[in-house]
Amino acid sequence: MGSPPGLAGRWRRLFAGVLDWLIINVVSVPFTFPSWEYVWDRGRGAWERYPVEHTFLAGLVAFLYFWLLHAFWNGQTLGKRLFGMRVVQERGARITVSQAAVRQAVAAGLEWLCCVGMLVDLAWILFDPRKQALHDKVARTVVVNA
């Protein structure tokens, strides 16, 4: 099983990823502003305002962005489209909906392992001959030139 021709460059992948995360941050701003809830402070015997960030909702926005765009927009996010790349199966066929979900679930899981998981995932691209991150390996996908 050989590498498909035209594997996307590491730097372009990085820049596309940065652009995608900027887009996600702009879209998820309404979900990340803290709201306030009142909680009872037993020690003081009073109600206190406590900030609650809705990071779960912001994470959901990110998951849906990557999953749905990869699955239904020819394997591309806005960043990948701008930088001329797309995600395909290892043999070059279009990525499936389930592959896109697995790919993003693994990436999200590694991101939740603090920064270490995400850094290992992204650093893997530097040493892998097929330029696959760990989430690509699990989903059996590669990023190629569009």
PDB file of C-alpha atoms in Angstrom:
ATOM      1  CA  MET A   1       0.000   0.000   0.000  1.00  0.00           C
ATOM      2  CA  GLY A   2       1.988   2.987  -1.255  1.00  0.00           C
ATOM      3  CA  SER A   3       1.623   6.601  -0.326  1.00  0.00           C
ATOM      4  CA  PRO A   4      -0.832   8.548  -2.423  1.00  0.00           C
ATOM      5  CA  PRO A   5       0.868  11.127  -4.611  1.00  0.00           C
ATOM      6  CA  GLY A   6       0.888  14.698  -3.476  1.00  0.00           C
ATOM      7  CA  LEU A   7       1.024  14.501   0.306  1.00  0.00           C
ATOM      8  CA  ALA A   8       0.384  17.964   1.708  1.00  0.00           C
ATOM      9  CA  GLY A   9       3.304  19.822   3.201  1.00  0.00           C
ATOM     10  CA  ARG A  10       3.781  20.059   6.955  1.00  0.00           C
ATOM     11  CA  TRP A  11       3.935  23.862   7.032  1.00  0.00           C
ATOM     12  CA  ARG A  12       0.773  24.257   4.975  1.00  0.00           C
ATOM     13  CA  ARG A  13      -0.995  21.873   7.341  1.00  0.00           C
ATOM     14  CA  LEU A  14       0.156  23.975  10.272  1.00  0.00           C
ATOM     15  CA  PHE A  15      -1.039  27.241   8.731  1.00  0.00           C
ATOM     16  CA  ALA A  16      -4.378  25.705   7.712  1.00  0.00           C
ATOM     17  CA  GLY A  17      -4.816  24.385  11.255  1.00  0.00           C
ATOM     18  CA  VAL A  18      -4.065  27.785  12.770  1.00  0.00           C
ATOM     19  CA  LEU A  19      -6.637  29.391  10.456  1.00  0.00           C
ATOM     20  CA  ASP A  20      -9.231  26.744  11.360  1.00  0.00           C
ATOM     21  CA  TRP A  21      -8.680  27.335  15.075  1.00  0.00           C
ATOM     22  CA  LEU A  22      -9.024  31.090  14.589  1.00  0.00           C
ATOM     23  CA  ILE A  23     -12.344  30.500  12.836  1.00  0.00           C
ATOM     24  CA  ILE A  24     -13.497  28.155  15.612  1.00  0.00           C
ATOM     25  CA  ASN A  25     -12.555  30.682  18.269  1.00  0.00           C
ATOM     26  CA  VAL A  26     -14.541  33.421  16.528  1.00  0.00           C
ATOM     27  CA  VAL A  27     -17.575  31.147  16.101  1.00  0.00           C
ATOM     28  CA  SER A  28     -17.430  29.851  19.679  1.00  0.00           C
ATOM     29  CA  VAL A  29     -16.993  33.246  21.390  1.00  0.00           C
ATOM     30  CA  PRO A  30     -20.662  33.344  22.446  1.00  0.00           C
ATOM     31  CA  PHE A  31     -20.140  29.999  24.207  1.00  0.00           C
ATOM     32  CA  THR A  32     -16.905  30.916  25.977  1.00  0.00           C
ATOM     33  CA  PHE A  33     -17.839  34.150  27.688  1.00  0.00           C
ATOM     34  CA  PRO A  34     -18.315  33.420  31.371  1.00  0.00           C
ATOM     35  CA  SER A  35     -21.777  33.565  32.793  1.00  0.00           C
ATOM     36  CA  TRP A  36     -22.511  33.927  36.460  1.00  0.00           C
ATOM     37  CA  GLU A  37     -24.294  31.564  38.765  1.00  0.00           C
ATOM     38  CA  TYR A  38     -25.000  32.053  42.424  1.00  0.00           C
ATOM     39  CA  VAL A  39     -23.680  29.435  44.838  1.00  0.00           C
ATOM     40  CA  TRP A  40     -24.035  29.219  48.602  1.00  0.00           C
ATOM     41  CA  ASP A  41     -20.765  29.731  50.479  1.00  0.00           C
ATOM     42  CA  ARG A  42     -21.173  27.840  53.767  1.00  0.00           C
ATOM     43  CA  GLY A  43     -18.022  29.348  55.268  1.00  0.00           C
ATOM     44  CA  ARG A  44     -19.296  32.898  54.875  1.00  0.00           C
ATOM     45  CA  GLY A  45     -22.974  32.081  55.128  1.00  0.00           C
ATOM     46  CA  ALA A  46     -23.756  34.085  51.999  1.00  0.00           C
ATOM     47  CA  TRP A  47     -24.583  33.732  48.333  1.00  0.00           C
ATOM     48  CA  GLU A  48     -21.609  34.319  45.984  1.00  0.00           C
ATOM     49  CA  ARG A  49     -21.485  34.944  42.266  1.00  0.00           C
ATOM     50  CA  TYR A  50     -19.374  32.268  40.601  1.00  0.00           C
ATOM     51  CA  PRO A  51     -18.152  32.468  36.965  1.00  0.00           C
ATOM     52  CA  VAL A  52     -18.953  29.474  34.786  1.00  0.00           C
ATOM     53  CA  GLU A  53     -17.336  29.111  31.364  1.00  0.00           C
ATOM     54  CA  HIS A  54     -19.104  27.059  28.795  1.00  0.00           C
ATOM     55  CA  THR A  55     -16.033  25.339  27.391  1.00  0.00           C
ATOM     56  CA  PHE A  56     -17.930  22.132  26.682  1.00  0.00           C
ATOM     57  CA  LEU A  57     -20.088  23.999  24.165  1.00  0.00           C
ATOM     58  CA  ALA A  58     -16.997  25.554  22.577  1.00  0.00           C
ATOM     59  CA  GLY A  59     -15.442  22.082  22.307  1.00  0.00           C
ATOM     60  CA  LEU A  60     -18.617  20.815  20.679  1.00  0.00           C
ATOM     61  CA  VAL A  61     -18.442  23.631  18.115  1.00  0.00           C
ATOM     62  CA  ALA A  62     -14.852  22.605  17.296  1.00  0.00           C
ATOM     63  CA  PHE A  63     -15.733  18.912  17.020  1.00  0.00           C
ATOM     64  CA  LEU A  64     -18.680  19.610  14.718  1.00  0.00           C
ATOM     65  CA  TYR A  65     -16.645  22.036  12.587  1.00  0.00           C
ATOM     66  CA  PHE A  66     -13.907  19.503  11.841  1.00  0.00           C
ATOM     67  CA  TRP A  67     -16.127  16.433  11.644  1.00  0.00           C
ATOM     68  CA  LEU A  68     -18.865  17.815   9.433  1.00  0.00           C
ATOM     69  CA  LEU A  69     -16.649  19.802   7.087  1.00  0.00           C
ATOM     70  CA  HIS A  70     -14.252  16.886   6.559  1.00  0.00           C
ATOM     71  CA  ALA A  71     -17.152  14.478   6.089  1.00  0.00           C
ATOM     72  CA  PHE A  72     -19.359  16.556   3.782  1.00  0.00           C
ATOM     73  CA  TRP A  73     -17.115  19.155   2.146  1.00  0.00           C
ATOM     74  CA  ASN A  74     -14.721  16.984   0.129  1.00  0.00           C
ATOM     75  CA  GLY A  75     -12.420  16.327   3.098  1.00  0.00           C
ATOM     76  CA  GLN A  76     -11.740  20.019   3.605  1.00  0.00           C
ATOM     77  CA  THR A  77     -12.147  22.632   6.291  1.00  0.00           C
ATOM     78  CA  LEU A  78     -12.003  26.324   5.433  1.00  0.00           C
ATOM     79  CA  GLY A  79      -8.279  26.345   6.256  1.00  0.00           C
ATOM     80  CA  LYS A  80      -7.549  23.269   4.144  1.00  0.00           C
ATOM     81  CA  ARG A  81      -9.509  24.688   1.226  1.00  0.00           C
ATOM     82  CA  LEU A  82      -7.637  27.997   1.383  1.00  0.00           C
ATOM     83  CA  PHE A  83      -4.271  26.207   1.514  1.00  0.00           C
ATOM     84  CA  GLY A  84      -5.212  23.664  -1.181  1.00  0.00           C
ATOM     85  CA  MET A  85      -5.417  20.418   0.804  1.00  0.00           C
ATOM     86  CA  ARG A  86      -7.935  17.758   1.696  1.00  0.00           C
ATOM     87  CA  VAL A  87      -8.220  14.633   3.841  1.00  0.00           C
ATOM     88  CA  VAL A  88      -8.647  11.313   2.043  1.00  0.00           C
ATOM     89  CA  GLN A  89      -8.503   7.633   2.910  1.00  0.00           C
ATOM     90  CA  GLU A  90      -5.024   6.075   2.832  1.00  0.00           C
ATOM     91  CA  ARG A  91      -5.697   4.685  -0.644  1.00  0.00           C
ATOM     92  CA  GLY A  92      -6.930   8.025  -1.971  1.00  0.00           C
ATOM     93  CA  ALA A  93     -10.716   7.535  -1.803  1.00  0.00           C
ATOM     94  CA  ARG A  94     -12.988  10.149  -0.301  1.00  0.00           C
ATOM     95  CA  ILE A  95     -13.108  10.123   3.515  1.00  0.00           C
ATOM     96  CA  THR A  96     -16.256   8.597   5.010  1.00  0.00           C
ATOM     97  CA  VAL A  97     -18.481  10.186   7.631  1.00  0.00           C
ATOM     98  CA  SER A  98     -17.380   7.620  10.212  1.00  0.00           C
ATOM     99  CA  GLN A  99     -13.680   8.107   9.398  1.00  0.00           C
ATOM    100  CA  ALA A 100     -14.097  11.849   9.835  1.00  0.00           C
ATOM    101  CA  ALA A 101     -15.806  11.266  13.203  1.00  0.00           C
ATOM    102  CA  VAL A 102     -13.084   8.876  14.401  1.00  0.00           C
ATOM    103  CA  ARG A 103     -10.356  11.222  13.181  1.00  0.00           C
ATOM    104  CA  GLN A 104     -11.830  14.147  15.094  1.00  0.00           C
ATOM    105  CA  ALA A 105     -12.709  12.103  18.204  1.00  0.00           C
ATOM    106  CA  VAL A 106      -9.088  10.926  18.505  1.00  0.00           C
ATOM    107  CA  ALA A 107      -7.770  14.456  17.939  1.00  0.00           C
ATOM    108  CA  ALA A 108     -10.175  15.829  20.579  1.00  0.00           C
ATOM    109  CA  GLY A 109      -9.236  13.078  23.019  1.00  0.00           C
ATOM    110  CA  LEU A 110      -5.556  13.865  22.610  1.00  0.00           C
ATOM    111  CA  GLU A 111      -6.248  17.582  23.077  1.00  0.00           C
ATOM    112  CA  TRP A 112      -8.036  16.854  26.359  1.00  0.00           C
ATOM    113  CA  LEU A 113      -4.864  15.188  27.673  1.00  0.00           C
ATOM    114  CA  CYS A 114      -3.714  18.703  28.385  1.00  0.00           C
ATOM    115  CA  CYS A 115      -1.208  19.978  25.880  1.00  0.00           C
ATOM    116  CA  VAL A 116       0.982  16.869  25.927  1.00  0.00           C
ATOM    117  CA  GLY A 117      -1.405  14.714  23.885  1.00  0.00           C
ATOM    118  CA  MET A 118      -1.946  17.418  21.292  1.00  0.00           C
ATOM    119  CA  LEU A 119       1.777  18.128  20.987  1.00  0.00           C
ATOM    120  CA  VAL A 120       2.605  14.441  20.517  1.00  0.00           C
ATOM    121  CA  ASP A 121      -0.194  14.160  17.946  1.00  0.00           C
ATOM    122  CA  LEU A 122       1.073  17.131  15.947  1.00  0.00           C
ATOM    123  CA  ALA A 123       4.779  16.332  16.381  1.00  0.00           C
ATOM    124  CA  TRP A 124       4.147  12.891  14.919  1.00  0.00           C
ATOM    125  CA  ILE A 125       3.749  14.585  11.529  1.00  0.00           C
ATOM    126  CA  LEU A 126       7.379  15.714  11.647  1.00  0.00           C
ATOM    127  CA  PHE A 127       8.783  12.185  11.795  1.00  0.00           C
ATOM    128  CA  ASP A 128       6.198  10.141   9.940  1.00  0.00           C
ATOM    129  CA  PRO A 129       7.167   9.382   6.324  1.00  0.00           C
ATOM    130  CA  ARG A 130       3.508   9.770   5.239  1.00  0.00           C
ATOM    131  CA  LYS A 131       3.100  12.980   7.293  1.00  0.00           C
ATOM    132  CA  GLN A 132       0.286  11.429   9.313  1.00  0.00           C
ATOM    133  CA  ALA A 133      -0.643  12.697  12.758  1.00  0.00           C
ATOM    134  CA  LEU A 134      -1.794  10.105  15.289  1.00  0.00           C
ATOM    135  CA  HIS A 135      -5.441  10.939  14.566  1.00  0.00           C
ATOM    136  CA  ASP A 136      -4.739  10.258  10.863  1.00  0.00           C
ATOM    137  CA  LYS A 137      -3.154   6.897  11.662  1.00  0.00           C
ATOM    138  CA  VAL A 138      -6.127   5.781  13.767  1.00  0.00           C
ATOM    139  CA  ALA A 139      -8.660   6.924  11.144  1.00  0.00           C
ATOM    140  CA  ARG A 140      -6.506   5.612   8.253  1.00  0.00           C
ATOM    141  CA  THR A 141      -6.416   8.962   6.495  1.00  0.00           C
ATOM    142  CA  VAL A 142      -3.808  11.205   4.914  1.00  0.00           C
ATOM    143  CA  VAL A 143      -3.785  14.885   3.988  1.00  0.00           C
ATOM    144  CA  VAL A 144      -3.065  15.462   0.301  1.00  0.00           C
ATOM    145  CA  ASN A 145      -2.872  18.374  -2.100  1.00  0.00           C
ATOM    146  CA  ALA A 146      -6.343  19.186  -3.428  1.00  0.00           C
TER     147      ALA A 146
END
